[in-house]
PDB file of N, CA and C in Angstrom:
ATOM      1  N   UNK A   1      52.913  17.854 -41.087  1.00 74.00           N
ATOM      2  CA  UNK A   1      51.565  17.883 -41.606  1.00 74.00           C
ATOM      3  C   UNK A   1      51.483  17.029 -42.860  1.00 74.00           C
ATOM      4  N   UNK A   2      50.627  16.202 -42.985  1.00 76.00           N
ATOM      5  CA  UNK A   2      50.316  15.705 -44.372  1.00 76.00           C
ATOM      6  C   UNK A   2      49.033  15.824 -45.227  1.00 76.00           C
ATOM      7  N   UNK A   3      49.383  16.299 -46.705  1.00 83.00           N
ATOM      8  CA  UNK A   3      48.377  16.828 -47.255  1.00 83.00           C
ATOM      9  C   UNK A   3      47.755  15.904 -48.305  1.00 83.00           C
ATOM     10  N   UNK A   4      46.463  16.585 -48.514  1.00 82.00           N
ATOM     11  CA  UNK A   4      46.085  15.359 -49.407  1.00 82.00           C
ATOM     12  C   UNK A   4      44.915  15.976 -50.534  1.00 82.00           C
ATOM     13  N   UNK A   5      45.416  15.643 -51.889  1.00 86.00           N
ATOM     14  CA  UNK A   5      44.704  16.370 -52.909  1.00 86.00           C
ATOM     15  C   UNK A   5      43.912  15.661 -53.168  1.00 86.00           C
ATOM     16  N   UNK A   6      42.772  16.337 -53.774  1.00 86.00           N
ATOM     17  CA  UNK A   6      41.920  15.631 -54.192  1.00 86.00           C
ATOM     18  C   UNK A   6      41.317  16.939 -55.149  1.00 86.00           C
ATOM     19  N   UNK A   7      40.685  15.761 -56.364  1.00 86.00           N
ATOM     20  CA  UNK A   7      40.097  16.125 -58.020  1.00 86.00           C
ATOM     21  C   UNK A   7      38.303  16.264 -57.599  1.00 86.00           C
ATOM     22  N   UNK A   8      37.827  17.002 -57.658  1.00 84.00           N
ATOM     23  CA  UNK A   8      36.363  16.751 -57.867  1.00 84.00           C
ATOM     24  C   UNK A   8      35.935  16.991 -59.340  1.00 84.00           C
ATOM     25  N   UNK A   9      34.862  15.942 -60.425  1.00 84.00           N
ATOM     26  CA  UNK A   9      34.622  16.355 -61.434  1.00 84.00           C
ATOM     27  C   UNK A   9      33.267  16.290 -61.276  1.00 84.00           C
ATOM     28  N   UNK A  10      33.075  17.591 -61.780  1.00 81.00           N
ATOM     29  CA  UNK A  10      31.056  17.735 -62.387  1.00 81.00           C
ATOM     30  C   UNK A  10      30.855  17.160 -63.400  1.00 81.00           C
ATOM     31  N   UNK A  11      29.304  16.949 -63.317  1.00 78.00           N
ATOM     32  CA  UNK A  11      29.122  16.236 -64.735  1.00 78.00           C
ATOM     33  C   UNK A  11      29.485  16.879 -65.755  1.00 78.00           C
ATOM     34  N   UNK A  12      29.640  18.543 -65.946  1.00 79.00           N
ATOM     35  CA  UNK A  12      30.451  19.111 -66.979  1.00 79.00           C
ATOM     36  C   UNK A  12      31.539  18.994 -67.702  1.00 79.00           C
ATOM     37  N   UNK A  13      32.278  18.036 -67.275  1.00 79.00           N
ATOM     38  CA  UNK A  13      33.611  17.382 -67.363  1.00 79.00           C
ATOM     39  C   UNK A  13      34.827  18.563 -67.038  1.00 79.00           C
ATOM     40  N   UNK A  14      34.296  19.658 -66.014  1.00 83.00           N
ATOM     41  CA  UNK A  14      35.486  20.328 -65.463  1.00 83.00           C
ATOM     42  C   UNK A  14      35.853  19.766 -63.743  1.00 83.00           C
ATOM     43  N   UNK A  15      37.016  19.883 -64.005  1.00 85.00           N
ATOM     44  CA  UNK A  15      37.553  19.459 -63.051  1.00 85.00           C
ATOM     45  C   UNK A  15      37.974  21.165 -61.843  1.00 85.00           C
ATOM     46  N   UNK A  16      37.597  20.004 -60.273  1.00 88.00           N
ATOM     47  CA  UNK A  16      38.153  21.180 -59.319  1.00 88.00           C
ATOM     48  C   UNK A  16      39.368  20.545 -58.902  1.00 88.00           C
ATOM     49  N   UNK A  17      40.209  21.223 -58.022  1.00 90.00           N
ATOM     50  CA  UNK A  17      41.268  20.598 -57.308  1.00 90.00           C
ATOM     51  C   UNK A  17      40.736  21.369 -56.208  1.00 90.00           C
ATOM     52  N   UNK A  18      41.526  20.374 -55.110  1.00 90.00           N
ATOM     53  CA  UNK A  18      41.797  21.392 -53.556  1.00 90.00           C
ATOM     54  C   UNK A  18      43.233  20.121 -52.800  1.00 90.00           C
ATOM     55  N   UNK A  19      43.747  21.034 -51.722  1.00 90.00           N
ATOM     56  CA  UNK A  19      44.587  20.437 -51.265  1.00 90.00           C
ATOM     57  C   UNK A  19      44.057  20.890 -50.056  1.00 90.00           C
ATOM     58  N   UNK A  20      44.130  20.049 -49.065  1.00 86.00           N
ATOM     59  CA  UNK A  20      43.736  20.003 -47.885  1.00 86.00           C
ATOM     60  C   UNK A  20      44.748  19.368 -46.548  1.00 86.00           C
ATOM     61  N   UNK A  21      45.382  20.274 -45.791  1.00 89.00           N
ATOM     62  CA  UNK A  21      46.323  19.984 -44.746  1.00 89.00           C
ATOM     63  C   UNK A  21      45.976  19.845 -43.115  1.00 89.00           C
ATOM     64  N   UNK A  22      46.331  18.867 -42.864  1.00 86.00           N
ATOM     65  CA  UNK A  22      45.808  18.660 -41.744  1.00 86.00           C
ATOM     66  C   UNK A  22      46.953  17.796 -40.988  1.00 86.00           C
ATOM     67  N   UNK A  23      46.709  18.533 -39.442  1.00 89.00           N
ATOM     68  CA  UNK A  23      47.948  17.772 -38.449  1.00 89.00           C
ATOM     69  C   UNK A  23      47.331  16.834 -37.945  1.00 89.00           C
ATOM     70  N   UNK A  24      47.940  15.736 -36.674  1.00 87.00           N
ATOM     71  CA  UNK A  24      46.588  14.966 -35.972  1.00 87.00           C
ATOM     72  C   UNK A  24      46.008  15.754 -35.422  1.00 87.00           C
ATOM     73  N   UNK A  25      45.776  16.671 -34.669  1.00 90.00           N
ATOM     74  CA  UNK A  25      44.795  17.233 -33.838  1.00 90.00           C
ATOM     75  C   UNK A  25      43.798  17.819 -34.559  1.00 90.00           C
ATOM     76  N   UNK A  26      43.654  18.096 -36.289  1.00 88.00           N
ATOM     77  CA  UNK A  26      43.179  18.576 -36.686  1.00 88.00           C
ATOM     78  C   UNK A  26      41.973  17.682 -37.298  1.00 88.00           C
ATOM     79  N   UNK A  27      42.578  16.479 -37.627  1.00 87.00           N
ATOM     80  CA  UNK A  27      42.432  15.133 -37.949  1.00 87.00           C
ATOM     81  C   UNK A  27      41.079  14.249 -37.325  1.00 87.00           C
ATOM     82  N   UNK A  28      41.683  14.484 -36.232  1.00 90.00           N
ATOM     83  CA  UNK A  28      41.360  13.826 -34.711  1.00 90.00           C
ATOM     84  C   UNK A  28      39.723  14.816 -34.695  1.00 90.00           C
ATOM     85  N   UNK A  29      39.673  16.291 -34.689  1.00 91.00           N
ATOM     86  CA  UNK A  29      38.850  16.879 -34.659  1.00 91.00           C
ATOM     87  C   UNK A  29      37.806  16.756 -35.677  1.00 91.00           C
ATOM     88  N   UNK A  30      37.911  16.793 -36.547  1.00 89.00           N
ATOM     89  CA  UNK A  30      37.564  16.486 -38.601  1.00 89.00           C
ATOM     90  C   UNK A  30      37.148  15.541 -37.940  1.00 89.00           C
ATOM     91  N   UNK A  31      37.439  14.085 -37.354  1.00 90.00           N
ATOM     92  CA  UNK A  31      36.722  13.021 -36.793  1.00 90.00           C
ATOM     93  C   UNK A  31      35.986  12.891 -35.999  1.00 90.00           C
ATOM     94  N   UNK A  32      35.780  13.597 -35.298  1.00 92.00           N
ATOM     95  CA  UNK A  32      35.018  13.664 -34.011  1.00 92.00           C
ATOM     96  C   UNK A  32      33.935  14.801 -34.961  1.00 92.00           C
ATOM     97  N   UNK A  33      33.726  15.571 -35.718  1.00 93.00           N
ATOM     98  CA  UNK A  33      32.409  15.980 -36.178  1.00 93.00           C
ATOM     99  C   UNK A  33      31.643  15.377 -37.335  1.00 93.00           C
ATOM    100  N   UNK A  34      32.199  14.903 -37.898  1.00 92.00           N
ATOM    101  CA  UNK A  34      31.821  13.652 -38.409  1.00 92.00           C
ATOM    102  C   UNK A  34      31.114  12.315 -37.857  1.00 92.00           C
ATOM    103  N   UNK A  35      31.904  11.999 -36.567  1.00 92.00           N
ATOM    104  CA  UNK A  35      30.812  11.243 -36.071  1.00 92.00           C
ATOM    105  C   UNK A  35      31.688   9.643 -36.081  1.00 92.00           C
ATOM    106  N   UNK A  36      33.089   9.865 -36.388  1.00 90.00           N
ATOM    107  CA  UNK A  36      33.425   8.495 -36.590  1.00 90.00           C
ATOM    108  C   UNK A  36      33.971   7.816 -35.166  1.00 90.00           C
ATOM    109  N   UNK A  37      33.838   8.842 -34.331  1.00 90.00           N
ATOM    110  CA  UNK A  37      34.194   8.234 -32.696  1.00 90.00           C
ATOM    111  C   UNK A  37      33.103   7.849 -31.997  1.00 90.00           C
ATOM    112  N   UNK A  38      31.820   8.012 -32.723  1.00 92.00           N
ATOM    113  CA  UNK A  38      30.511   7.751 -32.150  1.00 92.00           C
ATOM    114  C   UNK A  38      30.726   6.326 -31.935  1.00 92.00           C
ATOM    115  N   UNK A  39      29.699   5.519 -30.626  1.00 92.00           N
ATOM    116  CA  UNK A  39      29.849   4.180 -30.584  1.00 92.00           C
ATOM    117  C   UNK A  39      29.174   3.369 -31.572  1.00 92.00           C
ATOM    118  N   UNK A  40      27.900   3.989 -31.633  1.00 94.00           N
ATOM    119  CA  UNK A  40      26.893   2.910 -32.789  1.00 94.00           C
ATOM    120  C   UNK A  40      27.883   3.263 -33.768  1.00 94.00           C
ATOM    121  N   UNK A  41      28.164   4.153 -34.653  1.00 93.00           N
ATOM    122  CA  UNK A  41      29.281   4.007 -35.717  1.00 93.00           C
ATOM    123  C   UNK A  41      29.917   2.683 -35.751  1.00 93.00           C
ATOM    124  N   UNK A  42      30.466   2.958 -34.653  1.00 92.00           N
ATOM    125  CA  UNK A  42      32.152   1.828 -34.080  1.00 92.00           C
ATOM    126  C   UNK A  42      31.358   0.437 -34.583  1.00 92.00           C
ATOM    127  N   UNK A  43      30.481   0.168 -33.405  1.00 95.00           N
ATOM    128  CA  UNK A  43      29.600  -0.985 -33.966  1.00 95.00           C
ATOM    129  C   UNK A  43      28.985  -1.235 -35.263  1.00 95.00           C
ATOM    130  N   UNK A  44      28.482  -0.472 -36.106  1.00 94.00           N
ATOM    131  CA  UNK A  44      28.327  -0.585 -37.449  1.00 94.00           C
ATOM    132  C   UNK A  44      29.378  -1.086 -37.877  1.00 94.00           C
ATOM    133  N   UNK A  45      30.202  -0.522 -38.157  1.00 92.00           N
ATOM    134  CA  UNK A  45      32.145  -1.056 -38.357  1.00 92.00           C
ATOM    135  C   UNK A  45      32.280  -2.780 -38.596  1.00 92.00           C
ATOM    136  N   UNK A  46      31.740  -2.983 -37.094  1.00 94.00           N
ATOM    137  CA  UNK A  46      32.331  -4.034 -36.463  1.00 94.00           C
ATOM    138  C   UNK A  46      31.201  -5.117 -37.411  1.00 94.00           C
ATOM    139  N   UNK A  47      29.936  -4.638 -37.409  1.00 95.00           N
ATOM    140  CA  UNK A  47      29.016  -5.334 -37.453  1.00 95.00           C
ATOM    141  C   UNK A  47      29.457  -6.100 -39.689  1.00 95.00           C
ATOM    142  N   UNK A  48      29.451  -4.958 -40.212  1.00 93.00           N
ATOM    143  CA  UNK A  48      29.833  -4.411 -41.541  1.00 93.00           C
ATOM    144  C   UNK A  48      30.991  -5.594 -41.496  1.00 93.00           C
ATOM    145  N   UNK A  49      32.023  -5.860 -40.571  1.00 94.00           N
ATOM    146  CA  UNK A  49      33.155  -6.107 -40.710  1.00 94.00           C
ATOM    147  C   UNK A  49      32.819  -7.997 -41.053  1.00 94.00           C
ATOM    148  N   UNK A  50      31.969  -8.007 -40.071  1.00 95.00           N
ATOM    149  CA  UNK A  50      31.078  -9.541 -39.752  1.00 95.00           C
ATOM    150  C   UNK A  50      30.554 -10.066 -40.753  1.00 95.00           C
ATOM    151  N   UNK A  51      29.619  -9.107 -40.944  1.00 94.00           N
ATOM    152  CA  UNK A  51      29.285  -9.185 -42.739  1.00 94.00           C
ATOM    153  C   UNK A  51      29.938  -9.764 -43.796  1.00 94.00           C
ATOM    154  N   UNK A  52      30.995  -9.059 -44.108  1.00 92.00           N
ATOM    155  CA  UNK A  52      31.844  -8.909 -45.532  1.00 92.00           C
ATOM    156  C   UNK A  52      32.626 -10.482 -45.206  1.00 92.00           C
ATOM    157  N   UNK A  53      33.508 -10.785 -44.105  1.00 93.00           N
ATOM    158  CA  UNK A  53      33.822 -11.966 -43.936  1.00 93.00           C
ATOM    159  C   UNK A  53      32.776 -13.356 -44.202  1.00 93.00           C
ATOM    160  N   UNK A  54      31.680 -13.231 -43.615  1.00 94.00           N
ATOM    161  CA  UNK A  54      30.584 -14.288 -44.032  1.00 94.00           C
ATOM    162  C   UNK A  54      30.188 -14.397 -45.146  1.00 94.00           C
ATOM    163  N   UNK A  55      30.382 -13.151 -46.211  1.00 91.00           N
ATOM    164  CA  UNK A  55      29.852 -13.038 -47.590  1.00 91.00           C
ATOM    165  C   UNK A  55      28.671 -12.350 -47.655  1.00 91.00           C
ATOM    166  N   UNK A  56      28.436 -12.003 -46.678  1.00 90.00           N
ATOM    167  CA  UNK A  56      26.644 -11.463 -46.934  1.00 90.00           C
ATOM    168  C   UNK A  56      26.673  -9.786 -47.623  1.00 90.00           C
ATOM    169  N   UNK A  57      27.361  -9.927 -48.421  1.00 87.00           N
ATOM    170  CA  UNK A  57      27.677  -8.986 -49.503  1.00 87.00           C
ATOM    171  C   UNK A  57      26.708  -8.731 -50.546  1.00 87.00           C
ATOM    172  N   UNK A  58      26.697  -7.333 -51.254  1.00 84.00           N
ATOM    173  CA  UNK A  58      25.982  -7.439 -52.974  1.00 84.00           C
ATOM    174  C   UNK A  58      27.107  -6.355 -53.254  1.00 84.00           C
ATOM    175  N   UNK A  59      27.462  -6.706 -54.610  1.00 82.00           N
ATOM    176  CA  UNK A  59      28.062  -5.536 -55.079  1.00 82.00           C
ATOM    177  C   UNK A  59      27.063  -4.939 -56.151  1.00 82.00           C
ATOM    178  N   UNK A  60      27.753  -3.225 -55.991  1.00 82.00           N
ATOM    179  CA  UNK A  60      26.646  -2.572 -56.466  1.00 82.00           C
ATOM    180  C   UNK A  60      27.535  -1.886 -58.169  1.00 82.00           C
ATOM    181  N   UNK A  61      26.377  -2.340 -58.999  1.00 79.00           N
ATOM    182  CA  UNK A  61      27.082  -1.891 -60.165  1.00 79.00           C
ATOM    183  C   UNK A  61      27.003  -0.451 -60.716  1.00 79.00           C
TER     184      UNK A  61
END
């Protein structure tokens, strides 16, 4: 299993932790409700991917 921490801070300046473990199947699932196996997704991806190579970029400050 590999885990993976992560800090959340409020604007209060307190900090949360959580550690979060997950196998692939768990992974795999976490992905699939999310939506990242969806096809238009996939294509966004691809499309996004088309994009950034041509430059048709803004960065956001």
């Amino acid at each position: 299993m590999v885990s993976l921490n992560i800090t959340i801070e409020d604007g209060k300046n307190r900090k949360h932790k959580a550690m979060v473990e997950l196998d692939a199947d768990k992974f795999e699932k976490l992905a699939g409700v999310f939506g990242l196996f969806n096809t238009d997704f996939l294509k966004s991806l691809a499309r996004a991917e088309k994009d950034i190579k041509a430059g048709r970029i803004t960065k956001l400050r």
